[in-house]
Structure formats: structure tokens, C-alpha cells
PDB file of C-alpha atoms in Angstrom:
ATOM      1  CA  ILE A  51    -105.030-109.515 -42.029  1.00 54.00           C
ATOM      2  CA  PRO A  52    -102.821-112.548 -41.249  1.00 65.00           C
ATOM      3  CA  ASP A  53    -104.284-114.350 -44.275  1.00 62.00           C
ATOM      4  CA  VAL A  54    -103.660-111.311 -46.483  1.00 62.00           C
ATOM      5  CA  ARG A  55    -100.062-111.149 -45.253  1.00 56.00           C
ATOM      6  CA  ALA A  56     -99.612-114.886 -45.833  1.00 64.00           C
ATOM      7  CA  ALA A  57    -100.792-114.754 -49.455  1.00 61.00           C
ATOM      8  CA  PRO A  58     -97.778-112.915 -50.934  1.00 61.00           C
ATOM      9  CA  VAL A  59     -95.366-114.648 -48.539  1.00 59.00           C
ATOM     10  CA  GLY A  60     -96.690-118.042 -49.661  1.00 68.00           C
ATOM     11  CA  GLY A  61     -96.164-116.968 -53.256  1.00 75.00           C
ATOM     12  CA  GLY A  62     -92.554-116.061 -52.530  1.00 83.00           C
ATOM     13  CA  PHE A  63     -93.153-112.332 -52.889  1.00 84.00           C
ATOM     14  CA  ARG A  64     -91.277-109.917 -50.657  1.00 87.00           C
ATOM     15  CA  ARG A  65     -92.077-106.474 -52.131  1.00 93.00           C
ATOM     16  CA  VAL A  66     -95.766-105.758 -52.596  1.00 94.00           C
ATOM     17  CA  GLY A  67     -97.629-102.844 -54.089  1.00 96.00           C
ATOM     18  CA  LEU A  68    -100.864-101.627 -52.529  1.00 96.00           C
ATOM     19  CA  LEU A  69    -103.908-100.154 -54.234  1.00 97.00           C
ATOM     20  CA  GLY A  70    -106.859 -99.050 -52.118  1.00 96.00           C
ATOM     21  CA  THR A  71    -108.114 -96.172 -50.028  1.00 96.00           C
ATOM     22  CA  ARG A  72    -105.871 -93.502 -48.562  1.00 97.00           C
ATOM     23  CA  VAL A  73    -105.978 -95.157 -45.106  1.00 96.00           C
ATOM     24  CA  VAL A  74    -105.163 -98.626 -46.441  1.00 94.00           C
ATOM     25  CA  MET A  75    -102.201 -97.330 -48.424  1.00 96.00           C
ATOM     26  CA  ALA A  76    -100.905 -94.898 -45.760  1.00 95.00           C
ATOM     27  CA  THR A  77    -101.006 -97.509 -42.979  1.00 93.00           C
ATOM     28  CA  ARG A  78     -99.599-100.208 -45.229  1.00 88.00           C
ATOM     29  CA  LEU A  79    -102.821-102.213 -44.795  1.00 87.00           C
ATOM     30  CA  TYR A  80    -103.280-101.264 -41.160  1.00 85.00           C
ATOM     31  CA  GLY A  81     -99.715-102.238 -40.269  1.00 79.00           C
ATOM     32  CA  GLY A  82    -100.433-105.904 -40.947  1.00 84.00           C
ATOM     33  CA  LEU A  83     -97.759-106.576 -43.552  1.00 85.00           C
ATOM     34  CA  ASP A  84     -94.762-107.011 -41.233  1.00 80.00           C
ATOM     35  CA  GLY A  85     -91.818-108.590 -42.975  1.00 81.00           C
ATOM     36  CA  LEU A  86     -92.889-107.377 -46.397  1.00 88.00           C
ATOM     37  CA  GLU A  87     -91.635-104.312 -48.187  1.00 93.00           C
ATOM     38  CA  THR A  88     -94.600-102.273 -49.373  1.00 94.00           C
ATOM     39  CA  VAL A  89     -94.868 -99.619 -52.035  1.00 97.00           C
ATOM     40  CA  VAL A  90     -97.781 -97.338 -52.820  1.00 97.00           C
ATOM     41  CA  PRO A  91     -98.576 -94.888 -55.601  1.00 98.00           C
ATOM     42  CA  LEU A  92     -96.464 -91.751 -55.350  1.00 97.00           C
ATOM     43  CA  ASP A  93     -97.293 -88.076 -55.114  1.00 95.00           C
ATOM     44  CA  ASP A  94    -100.499 -87.026 -56.896  1.00 97.00           C
ATOM     45  CA  GLU A  95    -101.228 -90.619 -57.918  1.00 98.00           C
ATOM     46  CA  PHE A  96    -101.642 -91.548 -54.231  1.00 98.00           C
ATOM     47  CA  GLU A  97    -104.597 -89.175 -53.817  1.00 98.00           C
ATOM     48  CA  ALA A  98    -105.929 -90.002 -57.284  1.00 98.00           C
ATOM     49  CA  THR A  99    -105.943 -93.717 -56.380  1.00 98.00           C
ATOM     50  CA  HIS A 100    -108.009 -92.988 -53.276  1.00 98.00           C
ATOM     51  CA  ARG A 101    -110.360 -90.695 -55.198  1.00 98.00           C
ATOM     52  CA  GLU A 102    -110.912 -93.159 -58.064  1.00 98.00           C
ATOM     53  CA  TYR A 103    -111.420 -96.042 -55.653  1.00 97.00           C
ATOM     54  CA  VAL A 104    -114.015 -94.170 -53.580  1.00 97.00           C
ATOM     55  CA  ALA A 105    -115.841 -93.027 -56.735  1.00 97.00           C
ATOM     56  CA  MET A 106    -115.935 -96.576 -58.094  1.00 96.00           C
ATOM     57  CA  ALA A 107    -116.977 -98.150 -54.784  1.00 95.00           C
ATOM     58  CA  GLY A 108    -119.677 -95.532 -54.259  1.00 96.00           C
ATOM     59  CA  ILE A 109    -121.611 -96.637 -57.325  1.00 96.00           C
ATOM     60  CA  GLY A 110    -120.422-100.238 -57.517  1.00 95.00           C
ATOM     61  CA  GLU A 111    -119.303 -99.901 -61.113  1.00 95.00           C
ATOM     62  CA  VAL A 112    -116.020 -99.189 -62.825  1.00 96.00           C
ATOM     63  CA  SER A 113    -115.646 -97.026 -65.905  1.00 96.00           C
ATOM     64  CA  GLU A 114    -113.180 -97.932 -68.603  1.00 95.00           C
ATOM     65  CA  ALA A 115    -111.123 -94.865 -67.620  1.00 97.00           C
ATOM     66  CA  GLN A 116    -111.004 -96.051 -63.996  1.00 97.00           C
ATOM     67  CA  ARG A 117    -110.078 -99.572 -65.069  1.00 96.00           C
ATOM     68  CA  LEU A 118    -107.193 -98.173 -67.105  1.00 96.00           C
ATOM     69  CA  PHE A 119    -106.157 -95.931 -64.195  1.00 98.00           C
ATOM     70  CA  PHE A 120    -105.902 -98.866 -61.762  1.00 98.00           C
ATOM     71  CA  HIS A 121    -104.092-101.081 -64.269  1.00 97.00           C
ATOM     72  CA  ASP A 122    -101.598 -98.304 -65.038  1.00 97.00           C
ATOM     73  CA  ALA A 123    -101.066 -97.592 -61.324  1.00 98.00           C
ATOM     74  CA  GLY A 124    -100.396-101.278 -60.649  1.00 98.00           C
ATOM     75  CA  GLU A 125     -98.006-101.509 -63.563  1.00 97.00           C
ATOM     76  CA  ARG A 126     -96.059 -98.487 -62.281  1.00 98.00           C
ATOM     77  CA  LEU A 127     -95.836-100.047 -58.804  1.00 98.00           C
ATOM     78  CA  CYS A 128     -94.129-103.036 -60.411  1.00 98.00           C
ATOM     79  CA  ARG A 129     -92.065-101.363 -63.108  1.00 97.00           C
ATOM     80  CA  GLU A 130     -90.936 -98.219 -61.262  1.00 97.00           C
ATOM     81  CA  GLN A 131     -90.967 -99.314 -57.621  1.00 98.00           C
ATOM     82  CA  GLY A 132     -90.102-102.989 -57.965  1.00 97.00           C
ATOM     83  CA  ALA A 133     -93.273-104.569 -56.575  1.00 97.00           C
ATOM     84  CA  ASP A 134     -93.357-108.330 -57.145  1.00 95.00           C
ATOM     85  CA  VAL A 135     -97.160-108.390 -56.893  1.00 94.00           C
ATOM     86  CA  VAL A 136     -99.954-105.865 -56.305  1.00 95.00           C
ATOM     87  CA  LEU A 137    -102.411-106.318 -53.456  1.00 94.00           C
ATOM     88  CA  LEU A 138    -105.897-105.229 -54.460  1.00 94.00           C
ATOM     89  CA  ALA A 139    -106.523-103.888 -50.976  1.00 91.00           C
ATOM     90  CA  GLY A 140    -110.126-102.835 -51.417  1.00 89.00           C
ATOM     91  CA  THR A 141    -113.207-105.010 -51.721  1.00 87.00           C
ATOM     92  CA  ASP A 142    -114.352-103.252 -54.894  1.00 92.00           C
ATOM     93  CA  LEU A 143    -111.109-103.465 -56.872  1.00 94.00           C
ATOM     94  CA  PHE A 144    -112.235-106.747 -58.407  1.00 91.00           C
ATOM     95  CA  LEU A 145    -114.457-104.543 -60.585  1.00 93.00           C
ATOM     96  CA  ALA A 146    -111.355-103.183 -62.310  1.00 95.00           C
ATOM     97  CA  PHE A 147    -109.448-106.474 -62.560  1.00 93.00           C
ATOM     98  CA  ASP A 148    -111.965-109.333 -62.753  1.00 87.00           C
ATOM     99  CA  GLY A 149    -111.808-111.136 -66.072  1.00 84.00           C
ATOM    100  CA  ARG A 150    -109.043-108.873 -67.362  1.00 85.00           C
ATOM    101  CA  SER A 151    -105.454-109.812 -67.890  1.00 87.00           C
ATOM    102  CA  CYS A 152    -102.724-107.436 -66.882  1.00 90.00           C
ATOM    103  CA  SER A 153     -98.954-107.390 -67.061  1.00 92.00           C
ATOM    104  CA  PHE A 154     -98.427-107.971 -63.328  1.00 95.00           C
ATOM    105  CA  GLY A 155     -99.560-110.372 -60.645  1.00 90.00           C
ATOM    106  CA  THR A 156    -102.322-109.460 -58.214  1.00 92.00           C
ATOM    107  CA  VAL A 157    -103.662-110.718 -54.909  1.00 90.00           C
ATOM    108  CA  ASP A 158    -107.333-109.889 -54.390  1.00 88.00           C
ATOM    109  CA  CYS A 159    -107.536-109.226 -50.643  1.00 76.00           C
ATOM    110  CA  ALA A 160    -111.328-109.584 -50.691  1.00 73.00           C
ATOM    111  CA  ARG A 161    -110.950-113.101 -52.132  1.00 70.00           C
ATOM    112  CA  VAL A 162    -108.361-113.933 -49.470  1.00 60.00           C
ATOM    113  CA  HIS A 163    -110.803-112.826 -46.742  1.00 50.00           C
ATOM    114  CA  ILE A 164    -113.682-114.763 -48.306  1.00 60.00           C
ATOM    115  CA  ASP A 165    -111.581-117.920 -48.517  1.00 55.00           C
ATOM    116  CA  ALA A 166    -110.528-117.533 -44.865  1.00 55.00           C
ATOM    117  CA  LEU A 167    -114.145-117.062 -43.741  1.00 62.00           C
ATOM    118  CA  CYS A 168    -115.254-120.131 -45.704  1.00 69.00           C
ATOM    119  CA  ARG A 169    -112.424-122.180 -44.201  1.00 67.00           C
ATOM    120  CA  LEU A 170    -113.404-121.067 -40.675  1.00 68.00           C
ATOM    121  CA  ALA A 171    -117.067-121.826 -41.336  1.00 77.00           C
ATOM    122  CA  TRP A 172    -116.175-125.274 -42.674  1.00 77.00           C
ATOM    123  CA  GLU A 173    -113.930-125.986 -39.681  1.00 75.00           C
ATOM    124  CA  GLY A 174    -116.695-124.829 -37.307  1.00 74.00           C
ATOM    125  CA  ALA A 175    -119.262-127.051 -39.006  1.00 76.00           C
ATOM    126  CA  ALA A 176    -116.938-130.045 -38.828  1.00 74.00           C
ATOM    127  CA  SER A 177    -116.384-129.742 -35.066  1.00 71.00           C
TER     128      SER A 177
END
């Protein structure tokens, strides 16, 4: 989580949106985003985000309707709640965003974790 927290801070972002499972959004990424303002989808969209994420992750594919749902949810986090960037806080969200442009910035938390693991492996091999 420290690497995930550092990614938006390093980019100069202070208010981040979260997309992911119910637990990830409700706990503000397990309480690991100290010092950052976080916003999540509101009302019915909160549960719909969880439901669409779980459905997508369960089969490992994203439908065009789901892709549009996640893009729209991220755009609302920025436009209506003032998020500077949206954290894709689920390992399968790349399915909805990979290779697609959108009107807001994203941080792929899975990529952040992968990069941190590679860095640790490289440091371990060098010692």
C-alpha cells in the first residue's frame, strides 16, 4: 500500500477517486491513503461499482457496457467530486481501461504493485 499511496502523491495529486470492490472503496483502500482526500462512487453507484467489478473479475473479461460503466463512474468522480486522478483499485480494472483513452487520469494499482515487486526482486538479486 505505501507504493500505491506514493503514486498519486508523487504526481502532485491530493484528491483521489477509488474504483474497486465494496471493501476497497469503503475502507479507502484499507486505510492506506493517509494524507490524501478520497472520493468513491455515491449512493446506488457504489454498490453497482462493486457488482460490476465482481462480475468482470469472475470471468476475466469486460463487456462494452461494463467498460462504459467504469469510464463513466471515473469521470463522475472527477467532474462531480473533484478527484484529480482515479485509482484503479482492483487487479482486474485494467480490462476496462487498458488501451483506451479516457478524459481523466488513472493510476493502475496492480501496475504499481507489480513495479514494486520487480524493484524488490531486482534489489534482492543485486545484494
